[in-house]
XYZ file of C-alpha atoms in Angstrom:
523
model
C -18.323 -2.808 26.221
C -21.943 -3.617 25.308
C -21.933 -1.086 22.455
C -18.456 -2.179 21.325
C -19.402 -5.871 21.242
C -22.601 -5.067 19.371
C -20.642 -3.159 16.714
C -18.154 -5.996 16.265
C -20.964 -8.548 16.060
C -22.684 -6.495 13.350
C -19.483 -6.214 11.312
C -18.783 -9.930 11.515
C -22.375 -10.626 10.464
C -22.390 -8.309 7.430
C -18.892 -9.085 6.116
C -18.348 -5.560 4.864
C -14.705 -5.938 3.842
C -13.661 -8.429 1.110
C -11.021 -9.863 3.445
C -13.645 -11.001 5.948
C -15.728 -12.568 3.170
C -12.744 -14.432 1.706
C -11.567 -15.502 5.147
C -14.963 -16.999 5.985
C -15.146 -18.683 2.572
C -11.675 -20.150 3.206
C -12.844 -21.515 6.595
C -15.948 -23.077 5.055
C -13.941 -24.718 2.289
C -11.446 -26.134 4.785
C -14.311 -27.649 6.764
C -15.622 -29.369 3.631
C -18.739 -27.242 3.122
C -20.087 -26.576 -0.380
C -19.676 -22.871 -1.185
C -20.039 -20.165 -3.818
C -18.485 -16.740 -4.258
C -20.697 -13.961 -5.625
C -19.103 -10.885 -7.219
C -20.823 -7.681 -8.295
C -19.544 -7.216 -11.830
C -21.418 -4.084 -12.902
C -23.737 -1.419 -11.500
C -25.923 1.211 -13.122
C -27.448 4.111 -11.229
C -27.347 4.524 -7.473
C -26.273 1.037 -6.388
C -25.526 0.467 -2.704
C -22.262 -1.403 -3.340
C -19.538 -1.021 -5.963
C -18.334 -3.531 -8.578
C -16.057 -6.066 -6.922
C -18.121 -6.338 -3.715
C -18.241 -9.944 -2.495
C -20.755 -12.306 -0.954
C -19.838 -15.807 0.263
C -22.598 -18.417 0.379
C -22.610 -21.927 1.834
C -25.380 -24.472 2.171
C -26.259 -23.060 5.598
C -24.949 -19.491 5.872
C -23.754 -16.395 4.022
C -21.421 -13.476 4.662
C -21.287 -10.196 2.767
C -24.019 -8.334 0.937
C -24.919 -7.167 -2.541
C -27.495 -4.441 -1.939
C -29.435 -2.801 0.844
C -31.402 -6.021 1.293
C -33.789 -5.825 -1.653
C -32.212 -8.651 -3.694
C -29.782 -10.398 -1.327
C -32.170 -13.204 -0.392
C -32.684 -14.089 -4.053
C -28.954 -13.922 -4.808
C -28.276 -16.337 -1.932
C -31.004 -18.673 -3.247
C -29.518 -18.512 -6.771
C -26.041 -19.191 -5.368
C -27.232 -22.335 -3.576
C -28.893 -23.551 -6.760
C -25.626 -22.911 -8.641
C -23.768 -24.951 -6.001
C -26.242 -27.826 -6.420
C -25.917 -27.722 -10.214
C -22.156 -27.098 -10.219
C -22.539 -24.391 -12.844
C -21.783 -20.637 -12.685
C -24.507 -18.048 -13.177
C -24.568 -14.449 -14.402
C -27.575 -12.467 -13.176
C -28.960 -8.986 -13.659
C -31.327 -7.231 -11.257
C -33.191 -3.982 -11.760
C -33.614 -2.201 -15.112
C -33.580 -4.716 -17.965
C -33.723 -7.726 -15.648
C -35.984 -10.756 -16.185
C -36.741 -10.627 -12.443
C -39.574 -8.124 -12.768
C -40.782 -8.933 -9.254
C -37.467 -7.736 -7.800
C -37.186 -4.060 -8.819
C -34.436 -1.920 -7.316
C -35.786 1.127 -5.440
C -32.893 3.220 -6.818
C -34.056 2.540 -10.381
C -30.645 1.282 -11.490
C -29.283 -2.185 -12.149
C -26.849 -4.660 -10.581
C -25.096 -7.509 -12.374
C -23.527 -10.363 -10.420
C -21.484 -13.448 -11.195
C -21.984 -16.579 -9.096
C -18.949 -18.859 -8.987
C -19.756 -22.190 -7.302
C -16.938 -24.072 -5.594
C -14.163 -21.564 -6.362
C -10.662 -22.985 -6.342
C -9.555 -23.575 -2.730
C -5.938 -22.710 -3.467
C -6.978 -19.414 -5.058
C -9.142 -18.419 -2.081
C -6.383 -19.437 0.355
C -3.814 -17.364 -1.562
C -6.014 -14.277 -1.610
C -6.873 -14.613 2.076
C -3.217 -15.049 2.984
C -2.116 -12.046 0.897
C -4.678 -9.733 2.488
C -3.782 -11.056 5.935
C -0.162 -10.159 5.146
C -1.349 -6.638 4.219
C -0.773 -7.008 0.465
C -3.082 -5.799 -2.272
C -4.529 -8.586 -4.422
C -6.435 -8.895 -7.675
C -8.821 -11.491 -9.016
C -9.703 -12.115 -12.665
C -13.150 -13.269 -13.703
C -13.634 -14.994 -17.039
C -16.801 -14.900 -19.099
C -17.525 -18.519 -18.179
C -17.322 -17.858 -14.432
C -13.697 -18.953 -14.027
C -11.654 -17.200 -11.343
C -7.888 -16.687 -11.368
C -5.083 -14.610 -9.856
C -3.771 -13.871 -13.372
C -5.315 -13.384 -16.787
C -3.546 -16.527 -17.976
C -5.404 -18.610 -15.375
C -8.665 -18.339 -17.297
C -9.998 -18.864 -20.793
C -10.348 -15.815 -23.089
C -8.161 -13.560 -20.897
C -8.707 -10.604 -23.239
C -12.315 -10.403 -22.053
C -11.570 -11.023 -18.369
C -12.678 -8.549 -15.722
C -10.198 -7.592 -13.003
C -11.112 -6.614 -9.442
C -8.553 -5.236 -6.973
C -8.807 -5.583 -3.192
C -6.851 -3.634 -0.590
C -6.089 -4.844 2.931
C -8.482 -3.442 5.543
C -7.760 0.060 6.776
C -5.621 0.126 9.937
C -5.135 2.849 12.571
C -2.148 3.515 14.806
C -3.135 5.901 17.589
C -0.549 7.436 19.908
C -1.696 9.566 22.826
C -3.162 9.793 26.265
C -6.536 10.281 27.897
C -10.074 10.260 26.592
C -9.299 11.361 23.014
C -7.010 8.412 22.273
C -9.277 5.896 24.011
C -12.371 7.183 22.209
C -10.787 7.025 18.756
C -9.394 3.520 19.355
C -12.759 2.256 20.629
C -14.737 3.712 17.718
C -12.120 2.556 15.193
C -12.136 -1.050 16.412
C -15.918 -0.884 16.660
C -15.983 0.069 12.979
C -14.005 -3.085 12.182
C -10.589 -1.493 11.645
C -7.483 -3.046 13.160
C -6.304 -0.498 15.714
C -2.941 -0.233 17.452
C -3.004 1.982 20.512
C 0.179 3.495 21.935
C -0.353 5.066 25.363
C 1.811 6.888 27.891
C -0.108 6.525 31.167
C -0.634 3.297 33.092
C -4.234 4.244 33.934
C -5.032 4.644 30.236
C -3.501 1.239 29.507
C -5.661 -0.427 32.170
C -8.768 1.334 30.769
C -7.928 0.211 27.219
C -7.499 -3.374 28.382
C -10.810 -3.249 30.256
C -12.473 -1.976 27.063
C -11.191 -5.062 25.267
C -8.927 -3.166 22.858
C -6.697 -5.769 21.274
C -3.361 -4.016 20.495
C -2.036 -1.791 23.294
C 1.613 -0.688 23.698
C 3.220 1.642 26.217
C 5.204 4.706 25.192
C 8.083 5.290 27.585
C 11.084 7.186 26.190
C 12.167 8.609 22.872
C 15.025 6.113 22.782
C 12.604 3.197 23.146
C 9.761 3.962 20.735
C 7.862 0.862 19.559
C 8.902 -0.002 16.016
C 6.282 1.259 13.555
C 4.804 -1.261 11.123
C 2.812 1.234 9.048
C 1.944 0.373 5.462
C 0.124 2.257 2.667
C -3.223 1.364 4.288
C -2.309 2.628 7.766
C -3.383 5.936 9.327
C -1.282 7.378 12.160
C -2.970 9.757 14.609
C -1.185 11.706 17.341
C -3.546 12.626 20.180
C -1.543 14.361 22.868
C 0.746 17.332 23.538
C 4.129 16.089 24.701
C 6.971 17.701 22.780
C 9.511 15.115 23.928
C 7.503 12.298 22.345
C 5.286 13.878 19.695
C 8.083 15.171 17.451
C 9.950 11.812 17.338
C 6.637 9.990 16.799
C 5.712 12.274 13.911
C 9.180 11.950 12.379
C 8.901 8.171 12.667
C 5.523 8.172 10.911
C 6.746 10.566 8.204
C 9.611 8.182 7.454
C 7.061 5.446 6.710
C 4.353 4.889 4.075
C 1.225 5.690 6.142
C -1.421 7.228 3.882
C -2.667 9.548 6.653
C -0.752 11.328 9.407
C -2.714 13.594 11.724
C -2.038 15.484 14.949
C -4.517 17.012 17.382
C -4.356 20.675 18.358
C -5.235 24.195 17.256
C -3.752 25.936 14.223
C -1.323 27.745 16.521
C -0.275 24.466 18.143
C 0.198 22.888 14.735
C 2.321 25.826 13.529
C 4.616 25.440 16.554
C 4.816 21.700 15.903
C 5.761 22.265 12.252
C 8.523 24.711 13.278
C 9.929 22.066 15.628
C 9.998 19.557 12.773
C 11.783 22.058 10.523
C 14.379 22.578 13.241
C 15.339 18.909 13.077
C 15.576 18.905 9.279
C 12.169 17.579 8.204
C 11.380 18.837 4.696
C 8.433 21.058 3.797
C 7.053 18.293 1.604
C 7.015 15.921 4.555
C 5.492 18.469 6.906
C 2.707 19.103 4.394
C 1.632 15.456 4.797
C 0.461 16.121 8.361
C -3.243 16.832 8.849
C -3.593 19.443 11.542
C -5.907 20.405 13.030
C -7.411 16.969 12.448
C -10.999 16.039 11.634
C -13.713 17.167 9.244
C -15.259 19.426 11.902
C -12.949 22.047 13.475
C -12.749 23.152 17.121
C -14.389 20.140 18.742
C -13.837 19.589 22.460
C -15.601 16.302 23.284
C -13.553 13.112 22.933
C -16.289 11.162 21.139
C -16.917 14.006 18.668
C -13.185 14.399 17.974
C -12.926 10.650 17.400
C -15.837 10.548 14.960
C -14.620 13.646 13.119
C -11.087 12.235 12.836
C -12.235 8.816 11.648
C -14.449 10.474 9.030
C -11.452 12.410 7.697
C -9.312 9.255 7.614
C -11.978 7.376 5.649
C -12.301 10.292 3.226
C -8.539 10.346 2.617
C -8.466 6.562 2.251
C -10.825 6.817 -0.703
C -8.179 8.840 -2.508
C -5.287 6.407 -2.094
C -2.610 6.149 -4.830
C -3.677 5.202 -8.326
C -3.677 1.609 -9.473
C -0.444 2.032 -11.444
C 1.325 2.538 -8.099
C -0.675 -0.243 -6.503
C 0.852 -3.092 -8.521
C 4.328 -1.611 -8.810
C 7.521 -2.572 -6.989
C 10.348 -0.076 -6.476
C 13.855 -1.517 -6.335
C 16.606 0.762 -4.994
C 20.107 -0.443 -5.842
C 22.452 0.432 -2.973
C 24.989 -2.410 -2.891
C 27.758 -0.927 -5.075
C 31.344 -0.848 -3.807
C 32.064 2.890 -4.535
C 35.282 1.902 -6.299
C 35.535 5.143 -8.308
C 34.842 7.408 -5.317
C 38.215 8.623 -4.051
C 37.385 9.240 -0.378
C 35.227 6.620 1.293
C 31.651 5.566 0.573
C 29.877 7.730 -2.016
C 26.411 6.808 -0.738
C 27.326 8.039 2.740
C 28.974 11.254 1.511
C 27.100 14.286 2.798
C 25.070 16.419 0.451
C 22.874 19.213 1.804
C 23.348 17.970 5.342
C 22.566 14.307 4.823
C 23.992 11.266 3.022
C 23.522 10.878 -0.727
C 21.597 7.643 -0.117
C 19.169 9.467 2.169
C 18.160 11.735 -0.724
C 17.635 8.763 -3.040
C 15.673 6.827 -0.397
C 13.169 9.638 0.167
C 11.138 8.833 -2.966
C 8.826 6.839 -0.667
C 7.820 10.075 1.046
C 5.403 10.905 -1.766
C 4.835 7.590 -3.565
C 3.402 4.361 -2.136
C 4.230 1.340 -4.302
C 2.933 -2.113 -3.502
C 6.477 -3.222 -2.645
C 9.719 -1.319 -2.029
C 12.995 -3.258 -1.896
C 16.422 -1.770 -1.196
C 19.301 -4.054 -2.176
C 22.428 -3.704 -0.018
C 25.503 -5.813 0.584
C 25.946 -7.776 3.796
C 28.519 -5.365 5.237
C 26.523 -2.159 4.659
C 24.961 -1.587 8.102
C 24.989 2.209 7.787
C 23.365 2.058 4.337
C 20.847 -0.467 5.677
C 19.906 1.827 8.557
C 19.256 4.721 6.149
C 16.976 2.892 3.733
C 15.175 1.020 6.507
C 14.422 4.349 8.184
C 12.641 5.442 5.000
C 10.427 2.363 4.876
C 12.300 0.145 2.417
C 12.361 -3.631 2.787
C 15.976 -4.788 3.022
C 17.404 -7.395 0.658
C 21.025 -8.420 1.213
C 22.971 -9.307 -1.929
C 25.928 -11.481 -1.015
C 27.155 -11.378 -4.644
C 27.264 -7.574 -4.873
C 30.844 -7.694 -6.199
C 29.506 -9.313 -9.381
C 27.999 -6.010 -10.505
C 24.732 -4.141 -10.567
C 22.894 -6.887 -12.423
C 23.395 -9.242 -9.475
C 21.332 -6.874 -7.314
C 18.617 -6.670 -9.966
C 18.623 -10.446 -10.219
C 18.306 -10.830 -6.425
C 15.283 -8.498 -6.323
C 13.581 -9.985 -9.376
C 13.939 -13.503 -8.003
C 11.637 -12.376 -5.204
C 9.304 -10.233 -7.320
C 8.703 -12.992 -9.883
C 6.939 -14.897 -7.092
C 4.752 -11.924 -6.170
C 1.503 -12.251 -8.093
C 0.426 -8.793 -6.944
C 3.276 -7.081 -8.860
C 2.862 -6.141 -12.528
C 5.877 -3.899 -13.034
C 9.138 -2.799 -11.415
C 10.831 0.607 -11.212
C 14.610 0.447 -10.788
C 16.283 3.360 -8.998
C 19.903 4.012 -8.023
C 21.128 4.929 -4.563
C 23.708 7.327 -6.051
C 21.132 9.471 -7.922
C 20.074 11.939 -5.193
C 17.993 14.425 -7.176
C 15.477 12.312 -9.120
C 12.192 14.208 -8.649
C 9.293 12.084 -7.353
C 7.190 13.707 -10.071
C 9.465 12.117 -12.667
C 8.824 8.674 -11.164
C 5.116 9.481 -11.062
C 5.252 10.475 -14.758
C 7.072 7.212 -15.488
C 4.217 5.268 -13.878
C 1.598 7.267 -15.738
C 3.420 6.772 -19.043
C 3.503 3.016 -18.407
C -0.307 2.852 -18.343
C -0.301 2.751 -22.157
C -0.858 -0.933 -23.057
C 1.747 -0.919 -25.840
C 4.619 -0.050 -23.494
C 6.758 -2.819 -21.970
C 9.737 -0.796 -20.743
C 10.666 2.828 -20.136
C 14.061 4.380 -19.453
C 14.820 7.938 -18.490
C 16.893 9.920 -20.974
C 19.064 12.997 -20.628
C 20.732 14.406 -23.728
C 20.445 11.032 -25.541
C 21.935 9.144 -22.553
C 19.719 6.339 -21.241
C 19.664 5.966 -17.473
C 17.482 5.069 -14.480
C 14.876 5.378 -13.176
C 13.709 2.628 -15.489
C 10.449 0.696 -15.572
C 9.926 -2.842 -16.814
C 6.621 -4.714 -17.137
C 6.185 -8.211 -15.750
C 6.717 -9.940 -19.100
C 10.372 -8.828 -18.899
C 10.957 -10.069 -15.337
C 12.552 -13.371 -16.481
C 15.085 -11.471 -18.621
C 15.891 -9.088 -15.777
C 16.340 -12.027 -13.418
C 18.948 -13.458 -15.813
C 20.824 -10.227 -16.571
C 24.540 -9.891 -15.909
C 27.212 -7.246 -15.447
C 26.522 -3.527 -14.983
C 24.496 -3.003 -18.178
C 21.960 -5.798 -17.805
C 18.740 -3.779 -17.596
C 19.881 -1.325 -20.269
C 20.835 -4.119 -22.670
C 17.382 -5.691 -22.222
C 15.788 -2.327 -23.003
C 17.908 -1.896 -26.144
C 17.102 -5.418 -27.313
C 13.363 -4.717 -27.534
C 11.986 -4.453 -31.075
C 8.866 -2.723 -29.806
C 7.330 -1.640 -26.536
C 10.337 0.477 -25.472
C 9.875 4.130 -24.607
C 11.861 6.949 -23.008
C 11.005 9.832 -20.708
C 13.145 13.000 -20.468
C 14.917 13.628 -17.162
C 16.483 16.986 -16.300
C 20.244 17.333 -16.007
C 19.985 17.849 -12.255
C 17.736 14.811 -11.878
C 20.113 12.733 -13.990
C 23.157 13.575 -11.864
C 24.754 10.517 -10.272
C 27.613 10.432 -7.785
C 30.484 8.246 -8.972
C 33.482 10.351 -7.937
C 34.305 13.321 -5.729
C 34.003 15.683 -8.710
C 30.393 14.537 -9.186
C 29.672 15.324 -5.537
C 31.179 18.782 -5.975
C 28.959 19.426 -8.995
C 25.935 18.224 -7.029
C 26.696 20.720 -4.281
C 26.829 23.479 -6.886
C 23.388 22.794 -8.331
C 20.505 25.033 -7.311
C 18.800 21.962 -5.767
C 21.810 21.064 -3.645
């Protein structure tokens, strides 16, 4: 406990993560203290911290850091002077700096912007978003203005944008010393850690260690509901076939960026065979890190914990690209199946599982900022399928009004999300859209001249389709079954297409379509 408390105290003192800095700044502002926010805007050479790193300064305290200590005291002094004067400052330290008495040992340079009295609403919004586990961005204008959007500041074309992820989170399921060691070291490193344990003795030990989130694993039928997100790592640290396979399947159905399981290569091979036996795909199985850790064949709990945490941190540095980060996926699954002759087309079985299950699985390999599945109020079975794959459920009570009503329902929500720059619309009755096609769509959309993209097969325009934020108001006011397509066709410029294979373009409207799908080589 002494070591654990010391680690937590150090982390709270340094303010390593932007969330902790913004949270403290928010608290100071609410208490009426004069404050400034310092942002590293540029580095040259071997700087300790990256552009976007934050430092909060008040008249009496500070949280965060800019370097290894060689310039922080002066930055804090400059920030307090900026607060007193009520004027922003832009400073450069190191090579080319006027502060010749403050050289950087690395020989490089650091540029910082000091923003006195940043907008309280802005800081509150950013703190709240990160607390809700949402990625946020902040724009910095040349005159020191801060905003959540480019339009919030003067001269937006020259604004600099910095993106902040929620803090890394671990979910650890297991028993014994390995699970307890990893949870203790993880929380000591400042990461929110959720510990799921089987044995009562382990639970008592975890509570005595002061671990904050502890749940008991009892039966397969009563697994705690997972709340993983794209910044969550799931680690399995025990050998219990009755529980480990359902736990792994549960994690694989979610968006966790890391899934790892303890054990030798032989143990992992047996585990993978068990997952195949219950229908888990090879692509999903490949997501599992096993054996876990950067150092193989460790036997001590503390060494396994350190090795595993090091691997998780390494993987976290390679999270999805920024085009995924500010993207929302919308899966339309509220249609009435009127043309399908025998029941519900989305629940019709194709390769051993419902059509909708195939369409929902795009989240297995892509991690958008938001993922919304639109269903009608009566579609419990459809809801269960998409929810199992990690989609957020949106009920459309006007589903009978056509596809555009579902788009409108989703866009009404997304227009309010300042962390979303673009939306990808997918259909629940298109089971064979390759994730790589969606990935190519996102990559194609990085070109600044593009406002909308539709897939195309043999001159036929169809989803998946991508629309940039500037078109959200039009999407939110679309109508009928051709709303999104008509908006795309109405664009004088900024519209682009991306070829989609015939198999990928197949959609299930009638029984004959399902028969053709079963005949494809992918079915």
